Amino acid sequence: MNGVEIKNISKSFKETKALNDVSISFEQDKIYGLLGRNGAGKSTLLNIITNRLNADRGEVLIDGVSAWENSDAQRKIYMMSEKVLYPENMNGEAALKWSREFYPDFDMDYARKLANDFGLDLKKKVRSLSTGYVSIYKIIIALSVNTPYVFFDEPVLGLDANHRELFYKRLIEKYSENPFTVVLSTHLIEEIASIIEEIIIIQNGEIIQNDSCEHLLSQGYTVSGSASEVDKFIEGMEVIGIDTLGGLKSATVMGKIEASSVPDGIEIGKLDLQKLFIKLTNEQE
Amino acid sequence: MQISFEDEKPIFIQIAEGIEDAILTGAYVEEGQIPSITEFSVNFKINPATALKGINLLVEEGIIFKKRGVGMFVQKGAVEQLKNKRKEQFFDHYVKNLIEEAKKLRISSQEILRMVERGFDE
């Protein structure tokens, strides 16, 4: 099967279980959101996929072939990670050329064009760049490698609003013209909500949601109105969160609501991905 | 054309309605080319599959047609077709609700007509 398949992966660090029997797959040419709170296990999972960590149990298959110590399989993947792994004195231009050595389909002209769009000076040493420009530098490589699978781990770290916008636009443009598998792991959920097609939520080393974005958001509603009306209406429903502001109440409920059963004074709204994420991953119940 | 992520309507419906509006106002002319899926999705920062879903609604209705390898165009007669469709929707959305509310308030049809005329004059 084409795609990246993660099968029954477990990983512990000393006493801590970082991943517990995780199985998911990233299909060809889809955009995924990989979401989780700090320490949920996202980076551990990404590091296992790219051979930077060895799993205790389970396996990762890339296009049906084991990814472990398999450089042909690894060349199909590009991981934009948090760490900068370039030598001290290497400037931007030299580092791009180095990327081309490893990824044969690397598009040098496109990379230079992106550097220009983002205002990145390729003569500067990579190690001397600010946090934002380090992110930009890594974004440029990730968008130019032309591998079938590209993972973005916190791609917009330190980027201002203009550069974030530019990144999302270039990503969509690239994907639309030449589809590839995109996995976005980020804390800025709202910004990617309309871009991702599939959503995976990881919590305490386990997958708690793995669904299409559209389907997940159709699984529930927000119910708002005066506190007493809302309480009456949501009785017996699966309520996953409640916000109150003075006498107003807004409840997040899962399940179907018959339009005809909604009384005056109660307003039904659609679920918002960020709110749903917060409710699903909030442990201080 | 604007897309609101707060709107209750799904994004693909908003895309379809946005294109309809642009055709009705003459921004996109009959037999003229409309932007590509890539342009729509980049502009609104949405997944291309969502843009495609919205445009396909219009293709099914015969408002938009695709020329392979060239692009997407507004069908001849699209404006008239859209006007008729919007008139039907106008009746369903506005007139039916108006009458329902009027019945609650015991406003007669004569009175409604006078109000409508007043509205036009203002």
Short mmCIF file of C-alpha atoms in Angstrom, two decimals:
data_model
loop_
_atom_site.label_atom_id
_atom_site.label_comp_id
_atom_site.label_asym_id
_atom_site.label_seq_id
_atom_site.Cartn_x
_atom_site.Cartn_y
_atom_site.Cartn_z
CA MET A 1 0.00 0.00 0.00
CA ASN A 2 1.20 3.50 -0.77
CA GLY A 3 1.43 5.84 2.18
CA VAL A 4 3.13 5.95 5.54
CA GLU A 5 1.77 3.30 7.87
CA ILE A 6 2.49 3.31 11.57
CA LYS A 7 1.75 -0.05 13.13
CA ASN A 8 1.48 -0.69 16.87
CA ILE A 9 4.32 1.63 17.82
CA SER A 10 5.26 1.83 21.50
CA LYS A 11 8.13 3.80 23.00
CA SER A 12 9.17 4.44 26.59
CA PHE A 13 11.83 6.70 28.06
CA LYS A 14 12.86 5.23 31.41
CA GLU A 15 9.62 5.23 33.40
CA THR A 16 7.63 7.37 30.95
CA LYS A 17 5.50 5.78 28.29
CA ALA A 18 5.76 8.23 25.38
CA LEU A 19 3.78 6.21 22.85
CA ASN A 20 1.43 3.36 23.60
CA ASP A 21 0.48 1.04 20.74
CA VAL A 22 -0.03 3.79 18.17
CA SER A 23 -1.40 2.81 14.76
CA ILE A 24 -2.21 5.39 12.10
CA SER A 25 -1.63 5.86 8.42
CA PHE A 26 -0.90 8.87 6.26
CA GLU A 27 -2.39 8.30 2.83
CA GLN A 28 -1.04 9.67 -0.42
CA ASP A 29 -1.80 13.25 -1.40
CA LYS A 30 -3.78 14.29 1.66
CA ILE A 31 -3.21 17.10 4.14
CA TYR A 32 -3.17 15.99 7.77
CA GLY A 33 -3.22 17.90 11.01
CA LEU A 34 -1.31 16.08 13.76
CA LEU A 35 -2.39 17.77 16.95
CA GLY A 36 -1.52 17.26 20.57
CA ARG A 37 -0.58 19.22 23.64
CA ASN A 38 3.03 19.65 24.73
CA GLY A 39 4.47 16.28 25.67
CA ALA A 40 1.62 14.32 24.04
CA GLY A 41 4.06 12.29 21.94
CA LYS A 42 3.98 14.09 18.55
CA SER A 43 7.71 14.66 18.25
CA THR A 44 8.53 11.16 19.49
CA LEU A 45 6.27 9.77 16.79
CA LEU A 46 7.79 11.97 14.08
CA ASN A 47 11.31 11.04 15.22
CA ILE A 48 10.48 7.34 15.01
CA ILE A 49 9.10 7.73 11.48
CA THR A 50 12.37 9.34 10.36
CA ASN A 51 14.68 6.86 12.15
CA ARG A 52 15.95 9.42 14.64
CA LEU A 53 14.57 7.23 17.41
CA ASN A 54 14.13 3.50 17.62
CA ALA A 55 10.71 2.23 18.71
CA ASP A 56 10.44 -0.39 21.45
CA ARG A 57 7.74 -2.22 19.53
CA GLY A 58 5.90 -1.93 16.22
CA GLU A 59 6.96 -0.85 12.75
CA VAL A 60 6.75 1.99 10.24
CA LEU A 61 6.12 1.19 6.59
CA ILE A 62 6.73 3.62 3.74
CA ASP A 63 4.92 2.54 0.59
CA GLY A 64 4.69 -0.95 2.09
CA VAL A 65 8.39 -1.23 2.96
CA SER A 66 9.93 -1.03 6.42
CA ALA A 67 11.39 2.40 7.07
CA TRP A 68 13.94 1.26 9.62
CA GLU A 69 17.50 1.87 8.43
CA ASN A 70 16.25 1.96 4.88
CA SER A 71 17.67 5.01 3.13
CA ASP A 72 15.66 4.48 -0.07
CA ALA A 73 12.46 4.60 1.96
CA GLN A 74 13.73 7.57 4.00
CA ARG A 75 14.39 9.58 0.85
CA LYS A 76 10.64 9.59 0.24
CA ILE A 77 10.15 11.53 3.44
CA TYR A 78 11.17 15.01 4.45
CA MET A 79 10.88 16.06 8.06
CA MET A 80 10.99 19.70 8.93
CA SER A 81 11.96 19.47 12.59
CA GLU A 82 12.74 21.92 15.35
CA LYS A 83 16.48 21.30 15.49
CA VAL A 84 18.98 22.90 13.15
CA LEU A 85 21.50 20.29 12.13
CA TYR A 86 23.77 22.32 9.86
CA PRO A 87 27.50 22.85 10.42
CA GLU A 88 28.56 26.08 12.14
CA ASN A 89 29.88 27.97 9.10
CA MET A 90 27.50 26.84 6.37
CA ASN A 91 25.61 29.64 4.65
CA GLY A 92 22.09 29.34 3.22
CA GLU A 93 23.13 28.75 -0.37
CA ALA A 94 25.59 25.99 0.59
CA ALA A 95 23.00 24.31 2.82
CA LEU A 96 20.47 24.28 -0.03
CA LYS A 97 23.03 22.58 -2.26
CA TRP A 98 23.65 20.06 0.48
CA SER A 99 19.90 19.30 0.57
CA ARG A 100 19.98 18.72 -3.18
CA GLU A 101 22.67 16.08 -2.69
CA PHE A 102 20.37 14.08 -0.47
CA TYR A 103 17.07 14.73 -2.23
CA PRO A 104 17.49 14.27 -6.00
CA ASP A 105 14.22 16.06 -6.87
CA PHE A 106 15.17 19.17 -4.90
CA ASP A 107 14.15 22.25 -6.91
CA MET A 108 16.96 24.80 -6.50
CA ASP A 109 15.28 27.53 -8.58
CA TYR A 110 12.07 27.27 -6.58
CA ALA A 111 14.04 27.41 -3.31
CA ARG A 112 15.81 30.60 -4.42
CA LYS A 113 12.49 32.11 -5.48
CA LEU A 114 10.99 31.31 -2.06
CA ALA A 115 14.02 32.80 -0.29
CA ASN A 116 13.41 35.97 -2.25
CA ASP A 117 9.65 35.96 -1.42
CA PHE A 118 10.39 35.59 2.29
CA GLY A 119 13.26 38.06 2.24
CA LEU A 120 15.83 35.50 3.36
CA ASP A 121 19.47 36.33 2.60
CA LEU A 122 21.08 33.07 1.44
CA LYS A 123 24.58 34.46 2.02
CA LYS A 124 23.99 34.50 5.76
CA LYS A 125 25.16 31.60 7.89
CA VAL A 126 22.25 29.35 8.81
CA ARG A 127 23.34 29.24 12.46
CA SER A 128 23.26 33.04 12.72
CA LEU A 129 19.62 33.38 11.64
CA SER A 130 16.89 34.49 14.06
CA THR A 131 14.25 31.96 15.24
CA GLY A 132 11.79 33.22 12.62
CA TYR A 133 14.29 33.00 9.78
CA VAL A 134 15.45 29.56 10.87
CA SER A 135 11.80 28.47 10.50
CA ILE A 136 11.60 30.19 7.11
CA TYR A 137 14.81 28.51 6.03
CA LYS A 138 13.42 25.09 6.93
CA ILE A 139 10.08 25.87 5.28
CA ILE A 140 11.91 26.71 2.05
CA ILE A 141 13.69 23.36 2.05
CA ALA A 142 10.51 21.46 2.95
CA LEU A 143 8.64 23.09 0.05
CA SER A 144 11.47 22.45 -2.42
CA VAL A 145 12.49 18.83 -1.72
CA ASN A 146 9.62 17.31 -3.74
CA THR A 147 9.38 14.13 -1.69
CA PRO A 148 6.00 12.33 -1.63
CA TYR A 149 5.71 12.82 2.15
CA VAL A 150 6.54 16.04 3.96
CA PHE A 151 6.18 16.45 7.72
CA PHE A 152 6.10 19.93 9.22
CA ASP A 153 6.84 20.05 12.95
CA GLU A 154 5.84 23.50 14.27
CA PRO A 155 6.50 25.14 10.88
CA VAL A 156 5.51 28.68 11.85
CA LEU A 157 7.53 28.96 15.06
CA GLY A 158 8.61 32.61 15.43
CA LEU A 159 7.00 33.71 12.14
CA ASP A 160 5.09 36.98 12.01
CA ALA A 161 1.54 37.09 10.61
CA ASN A 162 2.67 38.09 7.10
CA HIS A 163 5.17 35.26 6.84
CA ARG A 164 2.68 32.73 8.24
CA GLU A 165 0.18 33.81 5.59
CA LEU A 166 2.83 33.52 2.89
CA PHE A 167 3.75 30.03 4.11
CA TYR A 168 0.14 28.77 4.04
CA LYS A 169 -0.40 30.23 0.58
CA ARG A 170 2.77 28.74 -0.90
CA LEU A 171 1.96 25.39 0.71
CA ILE A 172 -1.55 25.31 -0.76
CA GLU A 173 -0.30 26.46 -4.15
CA LYS A 174 2.37 23.76 -4.23
CA TYR A 175 -0.06 21.08 -3.02
CA SER A 176 -2.78 22.12 -5.46
CA GLU A 177 -0.49 22.07 -8.48
CA ASN A 178 1.37 18.92 -7.52
CA PRO A 179 -0.28 17.00 -4.65
CA PHE A 180 1.82 15.29 -1.98
CA THR A 181 1.19 14.10 1.56
CA VAL A 182 1.42 16.96 4.03
CA VAL A 183 1.46 16.45 7.80
CA LEU A 184 1.18 19.65 9.82
CA SER A 185 1.99 19.42 13.49
CA THR A 186 1.26 22.75 15.13
CA HIS A 187 -0.28 24.47 18.12
CA LEU A 188 -1.90 27.12 15.93
CA ILE A 189 -4.95 25.01 15.22
CA GLU A 190 -7.22 27.78 14.01
CA GLU A 191 -4.80 28.73 11.27
CA ILE A 192 -4.76 25.27 9.71
CA ALA A 193 -8.41 24.29 10.34
CA SER A 194 -9.54 25.10 6.80
CA ILE A 195 -6.43 23.64 5.18
CA ILE A 196 -6.34 20.14 6.66
CA GLU A 197 -8.52 17.35 5.38
CA GLU A 198 -7.77 14.74 8.03
CA ILE A 199 -7.15 15.24 11.71
CA ILE A 200 -5.24 13.10 14.18
CA ILE A 201 -5.23 14.03 17.86
CA ILE A 202 -2.66 12.45 20.14
CA GLN A 203 -2.95 12.55 23.92
CA ASN A 204 -0.67 10.90 26.49
CA GLY A 205 0.94 8.76 23.79
CA GLU A 206 -2.35 7.47 22.40
CA ILE A 207 -4.44 8.42 19.37
CA ILE A 208 -7.74 9.80 20.64
CA GLN A 209 -9.14 11.06 17.31
CA ASN A 210 -8.43 9.99 13.75
CA ASP A 211 -11.08 11.32 11.43
CA SER A 212 -11.77 13.61 8.50
CA CYS A 213 -12.03 17.19 9.63
CA GLU A 214 -15.47 17.57 8.08
CA HIS A 215 -16.81 14.44 9.77
CA LEU A 216 -15.34 15.27 13.18
CA LEU A 217 -16.84 18.75 13.15
CA SER A 218 -20.25 17.38 12.17
CA GLN A 219 -20.29 15.19 15.27
CA GLY A 220 -21.32 17.94 17.63
CA TYR A 221 -22.66 21.42 18.18
CA THR A 222 -22.43 24.38 20.46
CA VAL A 223 -25.64 25.27 22.27
CA SER A 224 -25.88 28.75 23.70
CA GLY A 225 -28.47 30.89 25.43
CA SER A 226 -29.53 31.77 28.96
CA ALA A 227 -28.08 29.40 31.56
CA SER A 228 -31.43 27.95 32.64
CA GLU A 229 -32.63 27.37 29.06
CA VAL A 230 -29.35 25.75 28.05
CA ASP A 231 -29.34 23.49 31.13
CA LYS A 232 -32.84 22.32 30.32
CA PHE A 233 -32.03 21.72 26.65
CA ILE A 234 -28.80 19.77 27.13
CA GLU A 235 -30.19 17.42 29.76
CA GLY A 236 -29.37 13.86 28.78
CA MET A 237 -26.93 14.94 26.03
CA GLU A 238 -23.24 14.13 25.90
CA VAL A 239 -21.74 17.41 27.06
CA ILE A 240 -17.97 17.75 26.63
CA GLY A 241 -17.57 21.32 27.82
CA ILE A 242 -19.36 24.31 29.25
CA ASP A 243 -18.47 28.01 29.19
CA THR A 244 -20.41 30.54 31.21
CA LEU A 245 -20.36 34.29 31.03
CA GLY A 246 -22.71 35.92 33.49
CA GLY A 247 -26.16 34.49 32.84
CA LEU A 248 -25.16 33.21 29.41
CA LYS A 249 -24.09 29.67 28.90
CA SER A 250 -22.50 27.91 25.95
CA ALA A 251 -22.28 24.12 25.97
CA THR A 252 -20.34 21.92 23.57
CA VAL A 253 -22.35 18.76 22.95
CA MET A 254 -21.76 15.69 20.82
CA GLY A 255 -24.51 13.97 18.86
CA LYS A 256 -27.36 15.03 16.60
CA ILE A 257 -29.85 17.78 17.30
CA GLU A 258 -33.26 17.90 15.62
CA ALA A 259 -33.78 21.41 14.27
CA SER A 260 -37.48 21.25 15.17
CA SER A 261 -36.70 20.54 18.83
CA VAL A 262 -34.77 23.79 19.34
CA PRO A 263 -36.81 26.27 21.42
CA ASP A 264 -36.71 30.05 20.94
CA GLY A 265 -33.84 31.62 22.84
CA ILE A 266 -31.48 28.71 22.19
CA GLU A 267 -28.91 29.13 19.49
CA ILE A 268 -27.20 26.20 17.82
CA GLY A 269 -23.76 26.79 16.34
CA LYS A 270 -21.20 24.62 14.65
CA LEU A 271 -18.18 23.15 16.40
CA ASP A 272 -14.93 24.97 16.21
CA LEU A 273 -11.83 22.80 15.82
CA GLN A 274 -9.73 24.65 18.35
CA LYS A 275 -12.46 24.56 21.00
CA LEU A 276 -13.11 20.89 20.35
CA PHE A 277 -9.39 20.18 20.67
CA ILE A 278 -9.21 22.02 23.99
CA LYS A 279 -12.23 20.14 25.36
CA LEU A 280 -10.95 16.75 24.19
CA THR A 281 -7.46 17.21 25.58
CA ASN A 282 -8.29 19.01 28.82
CA GLU A 283 -7.55 16.76 31.74
CA GLN A 284 -8.53 19.02 34.61
CA GLU A 285 -12.09 17.75 34.69
CA MET B 1 -16.06 37.68 -2.65
CA GLN B 2 -15.50 36.82 0.98
CA ILE B 3 -15.29 33.62 2.94
CA SER B 4 -16.04 33.61 6.64
CA PHE B 5 -14.81 30.80 8.84
CA GLU B 6 -17.30 31.90 11.51
CA ASP B 7 -20.23 31.48 9.14
CA GLU B 8 -22.63 28.61 9.81
CA LYS B 9 -22.51 27.69 6.13
CA PRO B 10 -19.85 25.18 5.11
CA ILE B 11 -16.92 26.75 3.26
CA PHE B 12 -17.63 24.91 0.00
CA ILE B 13 -21.17 26.38 -0.08
CA GLN B 14 -19.73 29.83 0.54
CA ILE B 15 -17.37 29.34 -2.40
CA ALA B 16 -20.26 28.32 -4.67
CA GLU B 17 -22.41 31.26 -3.53
CA GLY B 18 -19.49 33.67 -3.84
CA ILE B 19 -19.00 32.64 -7.47
CA GLU B 20 -22.75 32.93 -8.09
CA ASP B 21 -22.70 36.47 -6.68
CA ALA B 22 -19.73 37.36 -8.87
CA ILE B 23 -21.64 36.11 -11.92
CA LEU B 24 -24.78 38.02 -10.94
CA THR B 25 -22.88 41.28 -10.44
CA GLY B 26 -21.02 40.78 -13.71
CA ALA B 27 -17.58 40.35 -12.16
CA TYR B 28 -17.41 37.00 -13.97
CA VAL B 29 -19.07 37.27 -17.37
CA GLU B 30 -20.86 34.57 -19.36
CA GLU B 31 -18.44 32.49 -21.43
CA GLY B 32 -15.57 34.16 -19.58
CA GLN B 33 -12.93 32.31 -17.60
CA ILE B 34 -13.04 32.14 -13.79
CA PRO B 35 -10.00 31.67 -11.51
CA SER B 36 -8.53 28.17 -11.12
CA ILE B 37 -8.96 25.83 -8.14
CA THR B 38 -5.41 26.73 -7.09
CA GLU B 39 -6.18 30.45 -7.21
CA PHE B 40 -9.36 30.06 -5.16
CA SER B 41 -7.72 27.83 -2.56
CA VAL B 42 -4.57 29.96 -2.21
CA ASN B 43 -6.61 33.15 -2.00
CA PHE B 44 -8.88 31.87 0.75
CA LYS B 45 -6.29 29.56 2.36
CA ILE B 46 -8.49 26.49 2.05
CA ASN B 47 -7.86 22.91 1.05
CA PRO B 48 -8.14 22.60 -2.76
CA ALA B 49 -10.58 19.70 -2.25
CA THR B 50 -12.96 22.15 -0.55
CA ALA B 51 -12.74 24.64 -3.42
CA LEU B 52 -13.28 21.82 -5.91
CA LYS B 53 -16.36 20.63 -4.01
CA GLY B 54 -17.89 24.12 -4.18
CA ILE B 55 -17.16 24.55 -7.88
CA ASN B 56 -18.47 21.08 -8.67
CA LEU B 57 -21.86 22.14 -7.28
CA LEU B 58 -21.96 24.83 -9.97
CA VAL B 59 -20.72 22.43 -12.64
CA GLU B 60 -23.58 20.04 -11.79
CA GLU B 61 -26.09 22.88 -12.05
CA GLY B 62 -24.69 23.87 -15.43
CA ILE B 63 -23.50 27.29 -14.25
CA ILE B 64 -19.81 26.55 -14.77
CA PHE B 65 -18.16 24.28 -17.31
CA LYS B 66 -14.65 22.92 -17.47
CA LYS B 67 -12.45 22.82 -20.53
CA ARG B 68 -9.81 20.19 -20.04
CA GLY B 69 -6.35 21.70 -19.83
CA VAL B 70 -7.67 25.24 -20.29
CA GLY B 71 -9.71 26.16 -17.24
CA MET B 72 -13.22 26.87 -16.03
CA PHE B 73 -15.78 29.12 -17.68
CA VAL B 74 -19.20 30.62 -17.00
CA GLN B 75 -21.92 28.92 -19.02
CA LYS B 76 -23.93 30.98 -21.50
CA GLY B 77 -27.31 31.80 -19.94
CA ALA B 78 -25.92 31.41 -16.42
CA VAL B 79 -27.12 34.84 -15.26
CA GLU B 80 -30.75 34.12 -16.18
CA GLN B 81 -30.55 30.67 -14.60
CA LEU B 82 -29.10 32.10 -11.39
CA LYS B 83 -31.70 34.86 -11.21
CA ASN B 84 -34.49 32.28 -11.41
CA LYS B 85 -32.84 30.12 -8.78
CA ARG B 86 -32.27 33.07 -6.46
CA LYS B 87 -35.90 34.18 -6.89
CA GLU B 88 -37.05 30.75 -5.74
CA GLN B 89 -34.67 31.01 -2.78
CA PHE B 90 -35.88 34.54 -2.10
CA PHE B 91 -39.42 33.20 -1.77
CA ASP B 92 -38.36 30.30 0.46
CA HIS B 93 -36.03 32.26 2.71
CA TYR B 94 -37.62 35.67 2.98
CA VAL B 95 -41.25 35.59 1.90
CA LYS B 96 -42.19 32.43 3.80
CA ASN B 97 -40.51 33.69 6.98
CA LEU B 98 -42.05 37.12 6.51
CA ILE B 99 -45.54 35.63 6.30
CA GLU B 100 -44.94 33.32 9.23
CA GLU B 101 -43.88 36.25 11.41
CA ALA B 102 -46.73 38.39 10.07
CA LYS B 103 -49.25 35.72 11.07
CA LYS B 104 -47.86 35.71 14.61
CA LEU B 105 -48.28 39.49 14.75
CA ARG B 106 -51.65 39.34 12.91
CA ILE B 107 -50.46 41.60 10.09
CA SER B 108 -52.74 41.32 7.05
CA SER B 109 -51.44 40.80 3.51
CA GLN B 110 -52.66 44.33 2.62
CA GLU B 111 -50.65 45.72 5.48
CA ILE B 112 -47.55 43.79 4.37
CA LEU B 113 -47.89 45.16 0.84
CA ARG B 114 -48.11 48.71 2.22
CA MET B 115 -45.00 48.06 4.31
CA VAL B 116 -43.12 46.72 1.28
CA GLU B 117 -44.06 49.82 -0.72
CA ARG B 118 -42.91 52.00 2.14
CA GLY B 119 -39.63 50.06 2.18
CA PHE B 120 -39.09 50.71 -1.54
CA ASP B 121 -39.80 54.43 -1.07
CA GLU B 122 -37.38 54.91 1.81
#
